[in-house]
Amino acid sequence: MKELTHFVNGQQVKGTSGRFADVYNPALGEVQARVPLASKAELDAAVAAAAAAQPAWGATNPQRRARVMMEFVRLLNRDMDKLAEALSSEHGKTIPDAKGDVQRGLEVIEFCIGAPHLLKGEFTDSAGPGIDMYSMRQPLGVVAGITPFNFPAMIPMWKMGPALAAGNAFILKPSERDPSVPLMLAELLKEAGLPDGILQVVNGDKEAVDAILDNPTIQAIGFVGSTPIAEYIYGRGCSNGKRVQCFGGAKNHMIIMPDADMDQAADALVGAGYGAAGERCMAISVAVPVGDETADRLIEKLVPRIEKLKVGPYTAGNDVDYGPLVTAQAKERVLGLINSGVEQGAELVVDGRNFNLQGYESGYFIGPSLFDKVTPDMEIYKQEIFGPVLSTVRAKTYEEALGYAMDHEYGNGTAIFTRDGDTARDFAARVNVGMVGINVPIPVPLAYHTFGGWKKSGFGDLNQHGPDAFRFYTRTKTVTSRWPSGLKEGGEFHFKQMD
Ligand code: NAD
């Protein structure tokens, strides 16, 4: 059995706690490796080493740090196939989807190449007589990221890229479900020229997370995962005096107006609802057609598309639309929620519960399910299902549809499909959700914008990636300076160069 490691001080380091978690191949339902779960002592030692290494990295000029990022991008492209294969084998998503996972992280690293520009401060010449005022953005020191299983390449890169480019040392605690890709990313960053100790990957569970929350050296924590854990980390991290941003779960609504292009809406819903087996925080899990006629037309278009979906292992290449769920427990939970939907009176139009794939009977596959006539009191509406299940809630009017998105406790993403610009504009202005798509089902902002949900989908006041990430992982120092008049003689005649 393959035994994974931590990555500390530029080396693979075996776990010493004696505790391990199994890492599965979800398509086969078999354990393929075990990952060490760090003790508090292991975490604290990694942090102490990072603290010793950070001052030199923080003092390295930003252009040189950016060059490490530039080389990292090259290496990510070089190893794209290898990374995608490792990612799919532990997560279960298809190879094209795994490449997308790496790619959307890589794009944030590309953005981080602009660190010299992003870290430029502000300057006021002659704020008073002989007085200049300037501000600079300085790294915080040692910072941390705690990341979920569903994007094991992208989200670690969203966190580590800006933190490292800004001059911090970074402690990554990735998901224990799919830890191989984060370890590979650390190896690549070392190859790209990152000094040892500046990125420490410490694998673990609650014990390692609690050690991060309580370690006095760690200045900031970026978390992505489910809402109950996000709330816990936000509360405990903030009360320990740290800067904390936490991104949580979601229930993303897509409103379909009567004037929408119904083929376009149905295609969008199938991709956004079932892609990656619904294990995306930006998945559309609720369709809200406006008017019964719209709902009937939409369901009529959806059913044949859903029935055609191909579910299978990533090894089947492009012949598969989505793969298994990540664990047996995740599968049981989703099946339980589908059962509860039936019991609470929703109409199960497409039933994915009895899905079987020859040769993969032990894999964690579920066929796609579609519910109609879902109401807000049902568990399948209230909870984030995080599986290949799409719920339809019928609304009579646009205002009622908008109300569903507004009243739900989550506020990560939402979309509207319409041909009417005025309705789309009204929706974008009024909806209390962080990311909005107009005829775009999964409105994930690109690297140079920022990503973040509202309500119970986001805690803290800055978003992920884009300029906000550089604000989160730096602090501002403002200097007011006055120089007495001095001698103005002597001079330098050669053109100064930065070394
Ligand atoms: P999770 O909350 O179970 O785990 C996230 C991280 O927290 C992992 O590193 C895990 O080891 C750690 N953790 C788990 N239980 C803990 C505990 N009791 N105490 C301390 N730490 C603990 O989430 P997941 O299942 O890995 O990921 C799926 C969730 O993440 C979904 O809810 C999804 O919507 C959300 N997500 C949100 C975003 C976003 O940007 N809003 C992006 C991706 C995923």
XYZ file of C-alpha atoms and ligand atoms in Angstrom:
543
model
C 0.000 0.000 0.000
C 1.335 3.395 -1.012
C 2.078 5.607 1.993
C 1.877 9.331 1.314
C 3.880 11.918 3.238
C 3.903 15.534 4.304
C 6.116 18.022 2.433
C 8.249 20.011 4.853
C 11.431 22.001 4.270
C 11.567 20.897 0.641
C 11.390 17.190 1.502
C 8.807 14.441 1.618
C 8.486 13.681 5.311
C 6.831 10.597 6.773
C 4.081 11.100 9.336
C 5.025 10.380 12.930
C 1.651 10.601 14.667
C 0.806 6.966 13.906
C -2.587 8.078 12.568
C -3.543 7.658 8.889
C -6.584 8.072 6.652
C -7.407 5.859 3.685
C -7.323 7.430 0.231
C -9.725 5.713 -2.171
C -10.086 5.203 -5.864
C -13.803 6.082 -5.872
C -14.435 4.450 -9.253
C -13.328 1.088 -7.869
C -14.292 1.612 -4.242
C -10.810 0.480 -3.243
C -8.210 1.976 -0.939
C -5.177 2.983 -3.017
C -3.016 4.812 -0.480
C -2.947 6.066 3.060
C -2.187 9.589 4.097
C -0.602 10.557 7.414
C -2.662 12.726 9.767
C -0.397 15.232 11.461
C -0.292 15.754 15.196
C -0.208 19.225 16.736
C 3.537 18.763 17.308
C 4.157 18.008 13.605
C 2.118 21.043 12.553
C 3.871 23.318 15.030
C 7.307 22.137 13.844
C 6.405 22.870 10.198
C 5.225 26.346 11.193
C 8.417 27.056 13.156
C 10.542 26.088 10.144
C 8.394 28.251 7.868
C 8.807 31.194 10.231
C 12.587 30.802 10.074
C 12.595 30.719 6.264
C 10.067 33.511 5.620
C 12.081 36.714 6.287
C 14.525 36.011 3.431
C 11.652 35.206 1.053
C 9.747 38.317 2.144
C 12.870 40.405 1.463
C 13.377 38.883 -2.004
C 12.296 41.441 -4.554
C 8.795 40.803 -5.921
C 10.038 40.394 -9.472
C 12.153 37.419 -8.435
C 9.241 35.895 -6.555
C 7.129 36.408 -9.685
C 9.736 34.532 -11.737
C 9.212 31.480 -9.506
C 5.509 31.716 -10.345
C 6.335 32.025 -14.043
C 8.400 28.856 -13.942
C 5.693 27.111 -11.898
C 3.214 27.832 -14.712
C 5.579 26.205 -17.213
C 5.951 23.120 -15.021
C 2.193 22.835 -14.476
C 1.705 22.792 -18.234
C 4.516 20.265 -18.626
C 2.966 17.917 -16.040
C -0.699 18.555 -16.851
C -1.420 14.934 -17.855
C 0.279 13.489 -14.778
C -1.526 15.879 -12.448
C -4.898 15.178 -14.059
C -4.400 11.409 -13.818
C -3.509 11.592 -10.094
C -6.390 13.964 -9.454
C -8.987 11.809 -11.216
C -7.840 8.618 -9.560
C -8.408 10.061 -6.063
C -11.356 12.369 -6.736
C -13.167 10.449 -9.473
C -13.831 13.367 -11.846
C -13.207 12.899 -15.575
C -9.797 13.673 -17.071
C -11.003 16.778 -18.992
C -12.597 18.040 -15.776
C -9.396 17.315 -13.814
C -7.433 19.320 -16.380
C -9.927 22.157 -15.893
C -9.268 21.927 -12.138
C -5.512 22.359 -12.721
C -6.090 25.026 -15.368
C -8.264 27.289 -13.203
C -5.570 27.149 -10.509
C -2.824 27.776 -13.031
C -4.630 30.911 -14.202
C -4.421 32.339 -10.686
C -0.679 31.596 -10.677
C -0.455 33.507 -13.986
C -2.211 36.413 -12.287
C 0.345 36.218 -9.448
C 3.143 36.892 -11.936
C 1.836 40.453 -11.690
C 2.864 40.587 -8.009
C 5.334 43.483 -8.506
C 2.491 45.593 -9.845
C -0.092 44.321 -7.357
C 2.156 45.030 -4.386
C 2.909 48.611 -5.398
C 1.811 50.972 -2.672
C 0.461 54.495 -2.892
C 2.405 57.726 -2.762
C 1.488 61.326 -2.111
C 4.159 63.818 -2.985
C 4.235 66.901 -0.728
C 1.339 65.946 1.508
C 2.574 68.879 3.635
C 5.547 71.198 3.436
C 8.467 68.852 2.747
C 6.316 65.904 3.734
C 5.717 62.788 1.620
C 3.297 60.080 2.520
C 3.412 56.545 1.217
C 1.904 53.177 1.928
C 3.330 49.754 1.276
C 1.892 46.264 1.353
C 3.996 43.905 3.436
C 3.648 40.135 3.826
C 2.046 38.897 7.030
C 4.681 36.232 7.752
C 3.368 32.663 8.034
C -0.144 32.137 6.694
C -2.267 29.038 6.074
C -4.843 27.528 3.738
C -7.283 24.712 4.530
C -8.877 23.276 1.400
C -11.713 20.912 0.346
C -11.695 17.689 -1.629
C -13.632 18.866 -4.650
C -10.917 20.993 -6.306
C -7.634 19.538 -5.022
C -5.508 21.475 -7.541
C -7.414 24.713 -8.110
C -8.215 25.785 -4.566
C -4.755 25.101 -3.075
C -3.340 27.230 -5.930
C -5.915 29.996 -5.321
C -4.577 30.169 -1.781
C -0.853 29.528 -2.110
C -0.228 31.585 -5.267
C -1.108 35.041 -3.918
C 0.242 34.247 -0.427
C 3.650 33.151 -1.758
C 3.927 35.839 -4.423
C 3.255 38.433 -1.704
C 6.245 37.143 0.280
C 4.630 34.942 2.915
C 5.470 31.391 3.937
C 2.436 29.168 3.456
C 1.111 26.148 5.358
C -1.289 24.101 3.226
C -3.609 21.627 4.924
C -5.287 19.947 1.949
C -8.239 17.581 2.035
C -7.295 14.146 3.344
C -9.516 12.597 0.633
C -7.256 13.544 -2.316
C -3.862 14.717 -1.030
C -1.586 13.563 -3.889
C -1.990 16.570 -6.188
C -1.214 19.143 -3.455
C 1.982 17.193 -2.708
C 2.859 17.219 -6.417
C 2.269 20.982 -6.536
C 4.770 21.427 -3.693
C 7.377 19.394 -5.607
C 6.801 21.538 -8.694
C 7.167 24.770 -6.750
C 10.469 23.527 -5.351
C 11.600 22.708 -8.893
C 10.476 26.195 -9.938
C 12.887 27.704 -7.410
C 10.811 28.239 -4.285
C 13.172 28.100 -1.291
C 12.722 25.231 1.166
C 10.382 25.863 4.076
C 8.305 28.504 2.266
C 5.566 26.042 1.309
C 4.816 23.301 3.849
C 2.116 20.755 3.031
C 0.865 19.241 6.253
C -1.713 16.513 5.784
C -4.278 15.914 8.450
C -7.762 16.166 9.851
C -9.357 18.123 12.706
C -6.257 17.804 14.887
C -4.050 19.550 12.302
C -6.760 22.142 11.625
C -7.117 22.941 15.311
C -3.339 23.228 15.590
C -3.422 25.795 12.748
C -6.238 27.712 14.462
C -4.335 27.876 17.737
C -0.765 28.373 16.486
C 0.236 31.931 17.473
C 2.738 32.297 14.597
C 0.092 31.852 11.880
C -1.270 35.271 10.981
C -4.008 34.499 8.463
C -6.127 31.532 7.400
C -7.975 31.027 4.138
C -10.520 28.198 4.304
C -12.772 26.581 1.700
C -15.174 23.762 2.568
C -18.600 23.106 4.029
C -20.470 25.811 5.945
C -20.492 24.221 9.432
C -16.692 23.870 9.321
C -16.336 27.353 7.780
C -18.282 28.845 10.697
C -16.203 26.907 13.207
C -12.902 27.993 11.658
C -14.012 31.592 11.302
C -15.097 31.770 14.946
C -12.073 30.064 16.502
C -9.532 31.688 14.157
C -10.907 35.197 14.712
C -11.089 34.759 18.469
C -7.409 33.801 18.351
C -6.736 37.168 16.708
C -6.074 35.928 13.183
C -7.242 37.296 9.872
C -9.678 34.671 8.546
C -11.690 34.243 5.365
C -13.927 31.176 4.966
C -15.900 30.080 1.938
C -18.676 27.591 2.552
C -21.431 25.573 0.920
C -23.965 26.567 -1.691
C -27.409 26.058 -3.163
C -27.270 27.796 -6.504
C -30.549 28.738 -8.183
C -31.001 29.209 -11.911
C -34.082 31.163 -12.968
C -35.536 30.357 -16.358
C -37.812 33.060 -17.750
C -40.562 32.216 -20.267
C -38.625 34.043 -23.018
C -35.399 32.053 -22.476
C -33.947 29.920 -25.232
C -35.124 26.621 -23.751
C -32.547 24.453 -25.555
C -29.749 26.684 -24.309
C -31.179 26.631 -20.767
C -31.566 22.837 -20.768
C -28.015 22.292 -22.067
C -26.680 24.681 -19.437
C -28.598 22.992 -16.635
C -27.384 19.526 -17.542
C -23.730 20.621 -17.521
C -24.044 22.790 -14.413
C -26.217 20.339 -12.481
C -24.497 17.042 -13.181
C -20.923 17.933 -14.158
C -18.381 16.558 -11.640
C -21.317 14.544 -10.192
C -22.677 17.797 -8.754
C -19.660 18.066 -6.426
C -19.024 21.728 -7.228
C -19.749 24.702 -5.019
C -20.910 26.486 -8.172
C -23.116 23.612 -9.405
C -26.666 24.610 -10.202
C -28.801 22.498 -7.894
C -32.126 24.325 -8.186
C -33.897 25.225 -11.432
C -36.644 27.828 -11.049
C -38.764 28.048 -14.197
C -41.225 30.943 -14.194
C -44.727 29.792 -15.110
C -46.078 26.242 -15.460
C -45.767 26.332 -19.227
C -42.044 27.209 -18.955
C -41.600 24.438 -16.386
C -43.300 21.845 -18.595
C -41.234 22.861 -21.634
C -38.040 22.803 -19.592
C -38.673 19.343 -18.094
C -39.534 18.037 -21.552
C -36.158 19.275 -22.839
C -34.218 18.131 -19.769
C -35.349 14.516 -19.489
C -33.872 13.159 -22.744
C -30.644 15.059 -22.131
C -30.335 13.658 -18.610
C -31.152 10.125 -19.724
C -28.321 10.353 -22.269
C -25.679 11.258 -19.669
C -22.802 8.800 -19.485
C -21.622 7.966 -15.994
C -18.385 6.043 -15.542
C -14.755 5.899 -14.485
C -12.233 8.534 -15.572
C -10.283 5.790 -17.349
C -13.026 5.749 -20.016
C -11.676 9.125 -21.209
C -13.959 11.370 -23.222
C -16.762 8.796 -23.205
C -17.837 9.818 -19.723
C -19.766 12.910 -18.599
C -19.230 12.474 -14.894
C -17.718 10.007 -12.452
C -18.408 8.594 -8.987
C -18.949 10.468 -5.743
C -15.868 10.825 -3.597
C -16.638 8.323 -0.820
C -19.109 5.612 0.142
C -20.460 7.959 2.858
C -21.061 10.714 0.305
C -22.982 8.247 -1.872
C -25.108 7.052 1.081
C -25.870 10.636 2.076
C -27.003 11.620 -1.422
C -29.164 8.472 -1.758
C -30.710 9.277 1.631
C -31.569 12.798 0.469
C -33.153 11.495 -2.751
C -35.293 9.138 -0.642
C -36.298 12.021 1.604
C -37.365 14.038 -1.451
C -39.662 11.214 -2.543
C -41.038 10.808 0.992
C -41.705 14.536 1.322
C -43.739 14.584 -1.886
C -41.430 15.855 -4.640
C -41.896 14.256 -8.069
C -38.847 12.172 -9.025
C -38.893 12.516 -12.816
C -35.539 10.808 -13.423
C -34.404 8.315 -10.779
C -30.639 7.691 -10.517
C -30.753 5.568 -7.397
C -30.417 2.113 -8.910
C -27.497 2.851 -11.147
C -25.124 -0.046 -11.820
C -22.004 -0.188 -13.917
C -20.643 -3.553 -14.927
C -17.144 -4.090 -13.577
C -17.506 -1.123 -11.183
C -20.125 -2.484 -8.791
C -18.121 -1.287 -5.770
C -17.584 2.239 -7.162
C -19.470 5.180 -5.647
C -21.559 5.953 -8.724
C -25.054 7.409 -8.726
C -27.112 8.024 -11.839
C -28.506 11.500 -12.488
C -31.760 12.393 -10.703
C -34.270 15.109 -11.543
C -36.977 16.318 -9.170
C -39.984 18.416 -10.128
C -42.419 20.262 -7.844
C -39.912 20.727 -5.039
C -41.007 23.125 -2.284
C -38.857 25.183 0.135
C -39.835 23.134 3.195
C -38.240 19.942 1.799
C -34.818 18.732 2.940
C -33.665 18.397 -0.694
C -34.270 22.141 -1.044
C -32.820 23.251 2.272
C -29.603 21.186 2.198
C -26.665 21.307 -0.162
C -26.916 17.823 -1.715
C -23.494 17.859 -3.425
C -24.487 15.071 -5.793
C -25.980 14.570 -9.283
C -29.459 15.738 -8.272
C -31.298 18.698 -9.791
C -34.431 20.082 -8.096
C -37.085 22.064 -9.923
C -39.047 24.655 -7.959
C -41.898 26.131 -9.967
C -42.506 29.880 -9.559
C -45.536 31.779 -10.811
C -43.784 35.104 -11.325
C -40.308 36.613 -11.664
C -40.650 38.177 -8.193
C -41.430 34.791 -6.662
C -38.417 33.223 -8.436
C -36.127 36.032 -7.280
C -37.477 35.514 -3.756
C -36.340 31.865 -3.712
C -32.746 32.838 -4.500
C -32.932 35.737 -2.017
C -34.450 33.776 0.871
C -32.160 30.735 0.734
C -29.505 30.768 3.444
C -26.724 30.185 0.905
C -25.620 32.870 -1.545
C -22.689 31.564 -3.553
C -23.777 31.696 -7.204
C -26.963 32.152 -9.207
C -28.028 32.568 -12.825
C -30.881 33.852 -14.922
C -31.751 32.724 -18.433
C -33.756 35.265 -20.386
C -33.755 37.278 -23.613
C -34.845 40.403 -21.769
C -32.010 42.732 -20.770
C -34.167 44.698 -18.366
C -35.086 41.598 -16.334
C -31.478 40.402 -16.339
C -30.288 43.794 -15.153
C -32.872 43.942 -12.390
C -31.867 40.448 -11.265
C -28.155 41.240 -11.163
C -28.807 44.443 -9.196
C -31.177 43.003 -6.598
C -30.150 39.419 -5.902
C -28.219 38.959 -2.629
C -25.776 36.403 -4.030
C -22.050 36.904 -4.639
C -21.678 35.657 -8.224
C -24.315 36.097 -10.917
C -24.586 34.579 -14.398
C -26.722 36.030 -17.175
C -27.341 33.205 -19.639
C -24.187 31.695 -18.089
C -24.908 28.836 -15.687
C -21.649 28.665 -13.705
C -20.402 32.238 -13.356
C -16.971 31.475 -11.869
C -15.013 34.727 -12.173
C -11.651 34.586 -13.915
C -8.383 34.872 -12.000
C -8.103 38.664 -12.232
C -11.572 39.186 -10.740
C -12.479 37.847 -7.313
C -14.498 34.843 -6.184
C -16.751 34.791 -3.156
C -20.264 34.052 -1.958
C -22.593 35.932 0.370
C -24.722 34.895 3.341
C -23.754 31.414 4.671
C -21.479 30.842 1.674
C -18.802 33.319 2.764
C -17.384 34.604 6.049
C -14.954 37.519 6.185
C -14.792 40.626 4.066
C -12.435 39.868 1.173
C -12.864 37.449 -1.723
C -10.543 34.782 -3.092
C -8.033 35.401 -5.900
C -7.806 38.608 -7.937
C -6.636 41.778 -6.173
C -8.506 40.836 -2.959
C -6.177 37.870 -2.379
C -3.175 40.197 -2.330
C -4.997 42.421 0.154
C -5.850 39.420 2.312
C -2.296 38.078 2.458
C -0.587 41.458 3.051
C -0.969 44.320 5.466
C -0.642 48.001 4.797
C 1.970 50.190 6.390
C 1.719 53.931 5.837
C 4.762 56.145 6.251
C 4.765 59.898 6.681
C 8.238 61.287 6.067
C 9.891 64.648 6.366
C 13.557 65.270 5.628
C 15.339 68.347 6.906
C 17.030 70.229 4.071
C 20.410 68.650 3.429
C 23.428 68.910 1.204
C 22.654 68.434 -2.472
C 26.037 67.657 -3.852
C 27.710 64.672 -5.435
C 26.015 62.473 -7.960
C 25.843 59.112 -9.573
C 26.576 58.924 -13.238
C 25.787 55.337 -14.090
C 22.310 53.977 -14.652
C 21.298 51.981 -11.561
C 20.067 48.429 -12.137
C 18.139 46.199 -9.839
C 19.949 42.972 -9.038
P -15.242 19.850 4.511
O -15.792 21.024 5.238
O -15.623 18.488 4.975
O -13.621 19.882 4.556
C -12.893 21.024 4.217
C -11.598 21.035 5.008
O -11.890 21.109 6.404
C -10.743 19.784 4.792
O -9.399 20.159 4.681
C -11.022 18.969 6.046
O -9.926 18.177 6.422
C -11.295 20.017 7.098
N -12.252 19.538 8.115
C -13.268 18.656 7.941
N -13.922 18.446 9.095
C -13.313 19.220 10.029
C -13.542 19.453 11.426
N -14.531 18.842 12.072
N -12.743 20.318 12.060
C -11.740 20.936 11.411
N -11.480 20.751 10.099
C -12.252 19.912 9.411
O -15.591 20.064 2.967
P -15.376 19.053 1.757
O -16.382 17.958 1.867
O -13.964 18.712 1.616
O -15.748 20.018 0.526
C -17.052 20.200 0.049
C -17.665 21.484 0.578
O -16.841 22.587 0.216
C -19.020 21.782 -0.027
O -19.872 22.260 0.991
C -18.730 22.852 -1.060
O -19.822 23.682 -1.378
C -17.659 23.607 -0.374
N -16.869 24.398 -1.326
C -17.018 25.758 -1.305
C -16.324 26.540 -2.204
C -16.443 28.032 -2.184
O -15.582 28.715 -2.726
N -17.481 28.574 -1.555
C -15.469 25.937 -3.138
C -15.330 24.538 -3.119
C -16.043 23.788 -2.197
